[in-house]
Tab-separated table of C-alpha atoms in Angstrom:
chain	number	residue	atom	x	y	z
A	1	MET	CA	-0.154	-0.240	-0.375
A	2	SER	CA	1.204	3.204	-1.094
A	3	GLY	CA	1.813	5.579	1.626
A	4	GLY	CA	-0.167	9.229	1.845
A	5	PRO	CA	-2.331	11.333	3.969
A	6	GLY	CA	-3.482	8.783	6.790
A	7	ALA	CA	-1.301	5.906	6.238
A	8	THR	CA	-0.330	3.496	8.259
A	9	ALA	CA	3.537	3.512	9.346
A	10	HIS	CA	5.420	0.268	9.288
A	11	PRO	CA	5.281	-1.552	12.266
A	12	ALA	CA	8.928	-2.269	12.504
A	13	ASP	CA	10.053	1.463	12.341
A	14	GLY	CA	7.526	2.133	15.725
A	15	GLU	CA	6.389	5.131	14.290
A	16	PRO	CA	3.018	6.731	15.728
A	17	ARG	CA	-0.139	6.920	12.697
A	18	GLN	CA	1.098	8.781	9.728
A	19	ALA	CA	-1.214	11.741	9.157
A	20	ALA	CA	-1.068	14.730	6.239
A	21	GLY	CA	1.955	16.572	6.609
A	22	LEU	CA	3.231	15.839	10.483
A	23	GLY	CA	1.299	13.664	11.322
A	24	PRO	CA	-0.618	12.895	14.891
A	25	VAL	CA	1.161	15.043	17.284
A	26	ASP	CA	-2.124	15.157	20.031
A	27	ALA	CA	-1.347	11.623	20.213
A	28	VAL	CA	2.370	11.401	21.321
A	29	HIS	CA	2.766	11.401	25.187
A	30	THR	CA	6.107	9.435	24.981
A	31	THR	CA	9.470	10.121	24.404
A	32	GLU	CA	10.071	7.368	22.340
A	33	GLU	CA	7.006	8.280	20.227
A	34	LEU	CA	8.701	12.259	20.375
A	35	ALA	CA	11.369	10.926	18.745
A	36	ALA	CA	9.219	9.277	15.833
A	37	LEU	CA	8.132	12.704	15.211
A	38	LEU	CA	12.124	13.454	15.020
A	39	ARG	CA	12.420	10.189	12.654
A	40	GLN	CA	9.613	11.802	10.519
A	41	LEU	CA	11.675	15.499	9.972
A	42	ARG	CA	14.744	13.421	9.030
A	43	ARG	CA	12.960	11.634	6.751
A	44	ARG	CA	11.025	14.480	5.360
A	45	ALA	CA	13.819	16.681	5.593
A	46	ALA	CA	16.322	14.020	3.135
A	47	ARG	CA	13.420	13.790	0.117
A	48	ARG	CA	13.276	17.321	0.584
A	49	ASP	CA	16.220	18.762	-0.465
A	50	GLY	CA	17.541	15.036	-2.450
A	51	GLY	CA	20.073	13.634	-0.791
A	52	ALA	CA	20.710	11.140	2.276
A	53	GLN	CA	19.203	11.884	6.263
A	54	PRO	CA	21.391	14.268	7.959
A	55	THR	CA	23.794	12.105	10.061
A	56	TYR	CA	24.075	13.209	13.379
A	57	ARG	CA	27.582	14.195	13.230
A	58	GLN	CA	26.468	16.890	10.551
A	59	LEU	CA	23.178	18.077	12.976
A	60	SER	CA	26.194	18.613	16.162
A	61	ALA	CA	28.477	20.585	13.929
A	62	ARG	CA	25.765	22.846	13.105
A	63	THR	CA	24.962	22.577	16.660
A	64	GLY	CA	27.671	21.983	18.730
A	65	TRP	CA	26.037	19.317	20.935
A	66	ALA	CA	27.022	16.223	21.161
A	67	HIS	CA	26.831	13.683	18.450
A	68	GLY	CA	26.097	11.056	21.038
A	69	VAL	CA	23.253	13.453	22.689
A	70	ILE	CA	21.745	14.191	19.478
A	71	GLY	CA	21.311	10.294	19.031
A	72	ASP	CA	19.388	9.587	22.105
A	73	TYR	CA	17.560	12.328	21.824
A	74	PHE	CA	16.386	10.286	18.241
A	75	ALA	CA	16.247	6.853	19.702
A	76	GLY	CA	14.158	8.494	21.947
A	77	LYS	CA	16.519	8.090	25.735
A	78	THR	CA	16.857	11.969	26.277
A	79	LEU	CA	13.591	13.833	26.328
A	80	PRO	CA	15.244	17.150	24.803
A	81	PRO	CA	15.319	20.543	26.293
A	82	THR	CA	12.760	22.997	25.218
A	83	ASP	CA	15.364	25.077	23.372
A	84	ARG	CA	17.616	22.557	22.161
A	85	PHE	CA	14.398	20.834	20.736
A	86	ASP	CA	13.025	23.657	18.985
A	87	THR	CA	16.579	24.766	17.285
A	88	LEU	CA	16.647	20.630	15.884
A	89	VAL	CA	12.856	20.707	14.616
A	90	GLN	CA	13.895	23.982	12.647
A	91	LEU	CA	17.006	22.490	11.395
A	92	LEU	CA	14.588	19.784	9.851
A	93	GLY	CA	12.436	21.555	8.178
A	94	ALA	CA	9.843	22.225	10.736
A	95	THR	CA	6.987	24.491	9.313
A	96	GLY	CA	5.928	27.602	11.595
A	97	HIS	CA	2.503	25.485	12.722
A	98	GLU	CA	4.558	22.837	12.971
A	99	LEU	CA	6.077	23.706	15.595
A	100	ARG	CA	3.870	25.575	17.744
A	101	GLN	CA	2.000	21.764	17.403
A	102	LEU	CA	5.230	20.105	18.093
A	103	ALA	CA	6.539	22.516	21.136
A	104	THR	CA	3.081	21.363	22.373
A	105	ALA	CA	3.329	17.283	21.755
A	106	ARG	CA	7.430	18.481	23.581
A	107	ASP	CA	5.900	19.926	26.998
A	108	ARG	CA	3.071	17.312	27.325
A	109	VAL	CA	5.745	14.678	26.991
A	110	GLU	CA	7.287	16.383	30.203
A	111	GLU	CA	4.047	16.851	31.752
A	112	THR	CA	3.099	12.417	31.306
A	113	ARG	CA	6.889	11.374	31.928
A	114	ARG	CA	6.153	14.110	35.610
A	115	ALA	CA	3.065	12.033	36.683
A	116	ARG	CA	4.565	8.899	36.292
A	117	LEU	CA	7.483	9.710	38.049
A	118	ALA	CA	5.409	11.217	41.524
A	119	PRO	CA	4.373	7.927	43.219
A	120	ALA	CA	7.810	7.024	43.235
A	121	SER	CA	8.561	9.344	46.060
A	122	HIS	CA	6.045	8.160	48.331
A	123	GLY	CA	3.012	9.275	46.700
A	124	ARG	CA	3.836	12.999	47.584
A	125	ALA	CA	5.644	14.278	44.330
A	126	GLY	CA	5.340	18.133	46.035
A	127	PRO	CA	8.874	18.905	48.114
A	128	PRO	CA	9.592	18.741	51.725
A	129	GLY	CA	6.525	20.625	53.569
A	130	THR	CA	3.950	20.425	50.864
A	131	GLU	CA	0.873	18.757	50.105
A	132	ASP	CA	0.149	18.877	47.063
A	133	PRO	CA	0.246	16.118	44.883
A	134	GLY	CA	0.074	17.560	42.334
A	135	ALA	CA	3.100	19.520	42.668
A	136	LEU	CA	5.852	19.252	41.196
A	137	VAL	CA	8.767	16.873	41.748
A	138	PRO	CA	12.981	18.415	42.387
A	139	VAL	CA	14.788	18.289	39.799
A	140	PRO	CA	18.215	19.416	41.230
A	141	ARG	CA	20.868	21.086	39.385
A	142	GLN	CA	24.017	20.834	41.236
A	143	LEU	CA	26.799	20.756	39.705
A	144	PRO	CA	30.018	23.658	39.656
A	145	ALA	CA	30.496	25.796	36.663
A	146	ASP	CA	31.689	24.258	33.675
A	147	ILE	CA	35.035	24.976	31.906
A	148	PRO	CA	34.063	25.208	28.450
A	149	GLU	CA	36.818	24.024	26.915
A	150	LEU	CA	39.246	20.981	27.641
A	151	PRO	CA	42.053	20.659	25.139
A	152	GLY	CA	43.659	17.227	24.741
A	153	ARG	CA	40.650	15.241	26.335
A	154	SER	CA	38.898	14.345	22.973
A	155	GLY	CA	39.435	10.475	23.696
A	156	GLU	CA	37.878	11.212	27.491
A	157	LEU	CA	35.124	13.031	26.712
A	158	ARG	CA	34.428	10.271	24.115
A	159	ALA	CA	35.215	7.041	26.563
A	160	LEU	CA	32.230	9.233	29.258
A	161	ASP	CA	29.623	8.564	26.650
A	162	VAL	CA	29.005	5.504	28.087
A	163	LEU	CA	26.987	7.101	30.784
A	164	ARG	CA	23.602	7.180	30.358
A	165	PRO	CA	20.459	5.481	31.844
A	166	GLY	CA	20.058	1.931	30.806
A	167	GLN	CA	17.489	-0.456	30.688
A	168	ARG	CA	15.404	-1.831	33.137
A	169	GLY	CA	16.689	-4.419	35.149
A	170	SER	CA	19.688	-3.764	34.171
A	171	GLY	CA	21.764	-1.488	37.494
A	172	PRO	CA	23.145	2.301	36.639
A	173	VAL	CA	26.208	2.527	34.571
A	174	VAL	CA	29.475	4.101	36.941
A	175	VAL	CA	32.638	5.258	35.228
A	176	ALA	CA	35.108	5.934	37.979
A	177	LEU	CA	38.294	8.525	36.862
A	178	ASP	CA	41.577	8.158	38.375
A	179	GLY	CA	44.981	9.901	38.311
A	180	PRO	CA	47.374	12.171	40.001
A	181	GLY	CA	46.331	15.685	41.772
A	182	GLY	CA	46.651	18.972	39.288
A	183	VAL	CA	46.115	16.298	36.567
A	184	GLY	CA	42.302	17.529	35.796
A	185	LYS	CA	40.069	15.164	36.947
A	186	SER	CA	37.612	17.096	38.698
A	187	ALA	CA	37.019	19.450	35.696
A	188	LEU	CA	36.640	17.078	32.612
A	189	ALA	CA	33.974	15.377	35.446
A	190	VAL	CA	32.554	18.420	35.583
A	191	HIS	CA	32.340	19.221	31.433
A	192	ALA	CA	31.384	15.456	31.187
A	193	ALA	CA	28.417	15.926	33.148
A	194	HIS	CA	27.100	18.908	31.887
A	195	ARG	CA	27.538	18.104	28.409
A	196	LEU	CA	25.887	14.639	28.765
A	197	GLY	CA	23.147	16.235	31.952
A	198	GLU	CA	20.520	16.075	29.622
A	199	ARG	CA	20.668	12.390	29.176
A	200	PHE	CA	19.083	12.665	33.215
A	201	PRO	CA	16.130	15.174	33.168
A	202	ASP	CA	15.344	14.434	36.343
A	203	GLY	CA	19.026	15.985	37.250
A	204	GLN	CA	22.523	16.033	38.385
A	205	LEU	CA	23.052	15.480	41.931
A	206	TYR	CA	26.738	16.142	42.601
A	207	ALA	CA	28.915	16.316	45.898
A	208	ASP	CA	32.622	17.127	46.373
A	209	LEU	CA	33.536	14.126	49.033
A	210	ARG	CA	36.790	16.138	50.558
A	211	GLY	CA	39.228	13.333	49.900
A	212	ALA	CA	42.294	14.458	48.667
A	213	HIS	CA	41.719	17.971	50.297
A	214	HIS	CA	44.553	19.244	51.696
A	215	ASP	CA	42.869	20.671	54.604
A	216	GLU	CA	39.788	19.220	55.419
A	217	ARG	CA	38.709	16.311	56.040
A	218	PRO	CA	36.719	13.027	53.821
A	219	VAL	CA	33.074	14.147	53.650
A	220	PRO	CA	31.500	11.162	55.749
A	221	PRO	CA	29.081	9.230	53.723
A	222	ALA	CA	25.716	10.163	55.712
A	223	ALA	CA	26.324	13.856	55.808
A	224	VAL	CA	26.627	13.794	51.827
A	225	LEU	CA	22.814	11.088	52.331
A	226	ARG	CA	21.023	13.490	54.104
A	227	ARG	CA	22.073	16.486	52.085
A	228	PHE	CA	20.997	14.460	48.751
A	229	LEU	CA	18.000	13.383	50.087
A	230	GLY	CA	16.944	17.021	51.160
A	231	ALA	CA	17.092	18.356	47.182
A	232	LEU	CA	15.246	15.000	45.808
A	233	GLY	CA	12.406	16.319	47.911
A	234	GLU	CA	12.443	13.881	50.676
A	235	PRO	CA	9.655	14.932	53.332
A	236	ARG	CA	10.531	13.284	56.371
A	237	PRO	CA	13.668	13.167	58.264
A	238	CYS	CA	16.397	11.897	57.394
A	239	PRO	CA	17.263	8.413	59.042
A	240	GLY	CA	19.897	8.147	61.676
A	241	ASN	CA	22.007	5.975	60.709
A	242	GLU	CA	23.491	5.658	57.596
A	243	ALA	CA	21.845	2.073	55.938
A	244	ASP	CA	18.364	3.695	56.564
A	245	ALA	CA	19.330	7.334	54.636
A	246	ALA	CA	21.116	4.811	52.166
A	247	ALA	CA	17.873	2.798	51.636
A	248	ALA	CA	15.678	5.727	51.386
A	249	TYR	CA	17.486	7.122	49.398
A	250	ARG	CA	17.525	4.464	46.554
A	251	THR	CA	14.101	4.607	46.896
A	252	LEU	CA	13.650	7.631	45.640
A	253	LEU	CA	15.886	7.174	42.915
A	254	THR	CA	14.127	4.298	41.508
A	255	GLU	CA	12.246	5.688	38.697
A	256	ARG	CA	13.615	9.144	38.416
A	257	ARG	CA	16.846	9.272	36.014
A	258	MET	CA	19.580	11.016	37.189
A	259	LEU	CA	23.103	11.770	37.389
A	260	ILE	CA	25.415	12.058	40.415
A	261	VAL	CA	29.210	12.686	40.439
A	262	LEU	CA	31.328	11.971	43.275
A	263	ASP	CA	34.181	13.891	43.304
A	264	ASN	CA	37.829	13.820	45.315
A	265	ALA	CA	35.986	9.955	46.729
A	266	LEU	CA	38.767	9.263	49.102
A	267	ASP	CA	37.954	5.206	48.871
A	268	ALA	CA	35.253	2.827	47.896
A	269	ALA	CA	34.253	2.461	51.217
A	270	GLN	CA	33.240	6.093	50.806
A	271	VAL	CA	31.240	6.032	47.520
A	272	ARG	CA	29.435	2.771	48.378
A	273	PRO	CA	26.153	4.219	50.434
A	274	LEU	CA	26.214	7.018	47.564
A	275	LEU	CA	25.712	4.828	44.786
A	276	PRO	CA	21.661	4.067	43.229
A	277	ALA	CA	20.325	0.640	42.552
A	278	ALA	CA	18.190	2.610	38.966
A	279	HIS	CA	18.950	1.263	35.977
A	280	GLY	CA	17.789	5.056	34.909
A	281	CYS	CA	20.778	6.098	37.256
A	282	ALA	CA	24.227	6.718	36.070
A	283	VAL	CA	27.335	7.946	38.479
A	284	LEU	CA	30.713	9.752	37.334
A	285	VAL	CA	33.239	9.519	41.073
A	286	THR	CA	36.824	11.110	40.659
A	287	SER	CA	39.565	10.110	42.867
A	288	LEU	CA	43.035	10.767	43.780
A	289	GLY	CA	44.214	6.141	43.655
A	290	VAL	CA	41.984	3.513	41.634
A	291	LEU	CA	38.659	2.814	43.273
A	292	ALA	CA	39.923	-0.813	42.007
A	293	THR	CA	36.791	-2.628	45.153
A	294	LEU	CA	34.026	-0.608	43.637
A	295	ASN	CA	31.888	-3.088	42.076
A	296	GLY	CA	30.231	-2.531	37.850
A	297	ALA	CA	32.512	0.419	37.354
A	298	ALA	CA	34.389	1.074	34.379
A	299	HIS	CA	37.815	2.461	35.666
A	300	LEU	CA	39.248	5.523	33.555
A	301	HIS	CA	42.677	6.798	33.976
A	302	LEU	CA	43.999	10.298	33.543
A	303	SER	CA	47.287	11.151	32.464
A	304	PRO	CA	49.253	14.403	31.671
A	305	LEU	CA	48.210	16.486	28.247
A	306	ALA	CA	49.973	15.758	24.964
A	307	PRO	CA	52.412	19.041	24.843
A	308	PRO	CA	49.889	20.308	22.221
A	309	ALA	CA	47.011	20.694	24.180
A	310	SER	CA	49.180	22.079	26.965
A	311	VAL	CA	50.153	25.394	25.186
A	312	GLU	CA	46.514	25.460	24.245
A	313	VAL	CA	45.419	25.708	28.292
A	314	LEU	CA	48.542	28.110	29.391
A	315	GLY	CA	46.676	29.999	26.425
A	316	LEU	CA	43.444	29.452	27.540
A	317	TRP	CA	43.924	31.034	31.879
A	318	ALA	CA	46.983	33.628	29.747
A	319	GLY	CA	44.405	35.553	27.597
A	320	PRO	CA	44.124	35.520	24.005
A	321	GLY	CA	46.953	35.790	22.060
A	322	ARG	CA	49.389	36.294	24.872
A	323	LEU	CA	51.505	33.774	23.403
A	324	SER	CA	51.005	34.361	19.862
A	325	ALA	CA	54.283	36.130	20.140
A	326	GLU	CA	56.273	34.060	22.234
A	327	ARG	CA	55.463	30.194	21.383
A	328	GLY	CA	58.987	28.583	22.569
A	329	ALA	CA	58.836	30.327	26.009
A	330	ALA	CA	55.593	28.950	26.252
A	331	GLU	CA	56.069	25.814	25.407
A	332	THR	CA	59.199	25.941	27.970
A	333	ILE	CA	55.601	26.653	30.690
A	334	ALA	CA	54.057	23.968	29.336
A	335	HIS	CA	57.379	21.158	30.366
A	336	HIS	CA	58.510	23.039	32.872
A	337	CYS	CA	54.214	22.339	33.949
A	338	GLY	CA	54.877	18.962	33.222
A	339	HIS	CA	51.886	19.391	30.911
A	340	LEU	CA	49.718	18.929	34.537
A	341	PRO	CA	46.437	21.357	33.400
A	342	LEU	CA	46.731	22.892	36.900
A	343	ALA	CA	50.266	23.151	36.986
A	344	LEU	CA	48.795	25.296	33.726
A	345	ARG	CA	45.937	26.980	34.607
A	346	ILE	CA	48.479	28.572	37.168
A	347	ALA	CA	51.238	29.736	34.645
A	348	GLY	CA	48.032	30.854	32.845
A	349	ALA	CA	46.650	33.430	35.429
A	350	ARG	CA	50.015	34.333	36.222
A	351	LEU	CA	50.341	36.104	33.068
A	352	ALA	CA	47.559	36.964	33.467
A	353	ALA	CA	47.651	38.955	36.599
A	354	ARG	CA	50.771	40.710	34.441
A	355	PRO	CA	49.700	41.478	31.407
A	356	ARG	CA	53.660	43.019	31.134
A	357	TRP	CA	55.602	40.347	32.158
A	358	PRO	CA	57.057	39.076	28.844
A	359	VAL	CA	56.036	35.292	28.497
A	360	ARG	CA	59.643	34.318	28.580
A	361	GLU	CA	59.817	35.633	32.844
A	362	LEU	CA	57.538	33.306	33.146
A	363	ALA	CA	59.798	30.774	31.526
A	364	ASP	CA	63.216	31.787	32.800
A	365	ARG	CA	61.615	31.873	36.603
A	366	LEU	CA	60.450	27.907	36.186
A	367	ALA	CA	63.741	26.762	34.886
A	368	ASP	CA	65.303	26.465	37.943
A	369	PRO	CA	63.564	23.394	39.779
A	370	ALA	CA	65.058	24.226	43.394
A	371	GLY	CA	61.678	26.968	43.184
A	372	ARG	CA	59.637	26.012	40.382
A	373	LEU	CA	57.159	24.692	42.892
A	374	ALA	CA	57.429	28.073	44.744
A	375	GLU	CA	55.793	29.804	41.572
A	376	LEU	CA	53.692	27.195	40.386
A	377	SER	CA	51.146	29.157	43.170
A	378	PHE	CA	48.761	31.728	42.182
A	379	ALA	CA	45.537	32.943	45.169
A	380	ASP	CA	43.844	29.893	46.046
A	381	LEU	CA	45.630	27.706	43.308
A	382	ASP	CA	49.313	25.594	44.488
A	383	ILE	CA	50.733	22.748	42.729
A	384	HIS	CA	52.108	21.378	46.300
A	385	ALA	CA	49.084	21.017	47.950
A	386	ALA	CA	47.685	18.859	45.011
A	387	LEU	CA	50.261	16.216	45.058
A	388	ASP	CA	50.926	16.488	49.230
A	389	ALA	CA	47.312	14.124	48.746
A	390	GLY	CA	48.891	11.957	47.602
A	391	HIS	CA	52.336	11.779	50.390
A	392	ARG	CA	49.139	12.342	52.996
A	393	GLU	CA	47.371	9.180	52.082
A	394	LEU	CA	50.575	7.423	52.851
A	395	LEU	CA	50.389	8.858	56.008
A	396	ALA	CA	47.178	7.837	57.398
A	397	ARG	CA	47.420	3.839	56.145
A	398	GLY	CA	49.994	3.155	59.242
A	399	PRO	CA	53.382	1.522	59.529
A	400	THR	CA	54.127	0.574	55.177
A	401	GLY	CA	52.756	3.589	54.332
A	402	ARG	CA	54.650	5.582	56.564
A	403	ALA	CA	57.999	3.452	54.766
A	404	ALA	CA	57.198	4.177	51.724
A	405	ALA	CA	56.658	8.242	52.606
A	406	LEU	CA	60.550	8.306	54.534
A	407	ALA	CA	61.434	6.652	51.221
A	408	LEU	CA	60.121	9.068	48.631
A	409	PRO	CA	63.099	11.319	48.317
A	410	LEU	CA	65.642	8.776	48.480
A	411	LEU	CA	64.011	7.323	45.622
A	412	ALA	CA	63.451	10.242	43.539
A	413	ALA	CA	67.550	11.344	44.441
A	414	GLY	CA	68.105	9.660	41.201
A	415	GLN	CA	67.262	10.306	37.452
A	416	GLY	CA	64.595	7.604	34.965
A	417	GLU	CA	63.356	4.658	35.329
A	418	LEU	CA	64.083	2.707	38.859
A	419	THR	CA	63.879	-1.649	38.992
A	420	VAL	CA	62.823	-3.099	42.344
A	421	THR	CA	66.447	-3.860	42.950
A	422	GLU	CA	67.618	-0.594	42.081
A	423	ALA	CA	64.550	1.117	44.536
A	424	ALA	CA	66.357	-1.642	46.664
A	425	ALA	CA	70.303	-0.559	46.966
A	426	THR	CA	69.110	2.073	46.746
A	427	THR	CA	66.982	2.632	50.366
A	428	GLY	CA	68.587	-0.395	52.143
A	429	ALA	CA	65.553	-2.453	52.438
A	430	ALA	CA	65.075	-6.264	51.374
A	431	VAL	CA	63.570	-6.609	47.326
A	432	SER	CA	60.433	-7.752	48.945
A	433	ALA	CA	60.335	-5.213	51.399
A	434	THR	CA	61.416	-2.139	48.592
A	435	GLU	CA	58.437	-4.187	46.407
A	436	VAL	CA	56.065	-3.152	48.408
A	437	ILE	CA	57.140	0.577	49.121
A	438	LEU	CA	56.889	0.795	45.267
A	439	GLU	CA	53.403	0.100	44.724
A	440	GLN	CA	52.294	1.794	48.038
A	441	LEU	CA	53.682	4.975	46.053
A	442	VAL	CA	51.918	4.007	42.814
A	443	ASP	CA	48.606	3.273	44.726
A	444	VAL	CA	48.699	7.066	45.283
A	445	GLN	CA	50.152	8.497	41.756
A	446	LEU	CA	53.525	9.182	43.498
A	447	LEU	CA	55.205	6.669	41.288
A	448	GLU	CA	53.843	5.005	37.583
A	449	SER	CA	54.807	2.189	36.310
A	450	ARG	CA	54.090	1.227	33.019
A	451	ALA	CA	55.566	-2.097	33.028
A	452	PRO	CA	55.591	-4.400	35.702
A	453	GLY	CA	58.950	-4.322	37.911
A	454	ARG	CA	59.142	-0.524	36.461
A	455	TYR	CA	58.706	2.977	37.966
A	456	ARG	CA	59.193	6.349	37.087
A	457	PHE	CA	58.800	10.155	38.656
A	458	HIS	CA	56.563	12.631	37.134
A	459	PRO	CA	59.230	15.377	36.244
A	460	LEU	CA	57.036	17.218	39.614
A	461	THR	CA	56.325	14.741	41.410
A	462	ARG	CA	60.132	14.204	41.505
A	463	LEU	CA	60.507	17.699	42.967
A	464	PHE	CA	57.524	17.817	45.360
A	465	ALA	CA	59.644	14.063	46.583
A	466	LEU	CA	63.137	15.878	46.621
A	467	ARG	CA	61.180	18.096	49.344
A	468	SER	CA	59.718	16.041	51.440
A	469	ALA	CA	63.620	15.300	52.493
A	470	ALA	CA	63.377	18.734	54.363
A	471	ARG	CA	60.395	18.294	56.634
A	472	ASN	CA	61.111	16.119	59.591
A	473	THR	CA	57.395	16.212	60.471
A	474	VAL	CA	56.434	12.915	58.626
A	475	VAL	CA	55.756	11.063	61.801
A	476	ALA	CA	53.917	13.406	63.365
A	477	ARG	CA	51.686	14.815	60.543
A	478	ALA	CA	50.738	10.586	60.628
A	479	ALA	CA	48.941	11.243	63.620
A	480	ALA	CA	45.591	12.318	62.404
A	481	PRO	CA	43.666	14.252	64.470
A	482	PRO	CA	40.300	13.346	65.986
A	483	ASP	CA	37.495	13.006	64.143
A	484	ALA	CA	35.007	16.473	63.857
A	485	GLN	CA	31.706	16.178	63.884
A	486	TRP	CA	30.486	17.278	59.885
A	487	ALA	CA	28.710	19.623	60.149
A	488	ASP	CA	26.390	20.073	57.558
């Protein structure tokens, strides 16, 4: 049967019944049905232009949106925000009358989804203290401000594209992002969360767990749960113990599609109570070390930037055109920064704050290894503090960790790679004990191990390790202060 006004689409296409022009827009109530209309518009645009359907990558190039997110719109996995939906249907050639019809359909889909979600909040959809079952469910948007550009991280952003709601019956997608201090874990996590946030129409939760902060103690999971439950509209007081609070949190997330970002985690034990069970949720965790015991997590290991991207990052912070006349000096600064994003950000900020300085001035200041870490400090940013997180983690690990901390400056005195045998000769310890020390240093990102039995320092980490020789407070700092009760 030939298609025309009033004809029915093939069942395999999952399309709504067709009518003249666009079809029965009034019959659309789900994201899948709305996506079917988008696919219909896409095919119609191809017929009108006499060519192939516009690809997701072509639409991405015209809009600046991630092509994976655009694919989710057409698959019905994600409801586009109002402004994006309007832009998309205009690009696909919708007429003025169709634009109004489609906007109404998109709003109806959102209302239907909210109504279906309302019973998940213990029968009450309103915020705490309300009795109106028709009130809107809270949609938290807790992400910190985004850094619009992250040069050199396109591969990592592609890897993080797995963060999406899953199929019913599956668990949440969990990605654990790790790397040394100053490598840009938090910036990448926040940027990716903003980029992919539209896949999660019920909002984004964010918590800095402070596991890598030099001046604060890690946040207990119970404190984070209290905050999350309030943001999710839980009307009742938070349960007194962590297990009950975690159960209430998982219940509230049962039918929601949310992205949870847990930044600066200390270890897997701090993260586990904060993981949802819902298939519609995804979790992105950042930490210094690898959270290898976090069940079901995919792991992404972050390394310093490539040299060209390093100069680009330096230029972003130094200001437009600042580096163009002194490219060689800029490359020298990037080299002395070890291509670490935090160090590059500090160097760029220093140049921005000294607009009359030649770029070479900072390059010369960084050339002296003895003063390089001191030069990489500006306002509230300090590369030494970022590297110190691994050192403090060692001291919290008891006798073996303290032994590794004491061995650190001895190991850093040499150049190039280390083997276990060479390290044992340097420290005077047995080979078996030395291997334990080296692996502890790898765990806290103070050493790199690119192959079994072979180790090396990042250039800035080596300088940090050498400076630790002058500190006679290693043992004193190993005794942590008494736990202070966390206050929201």
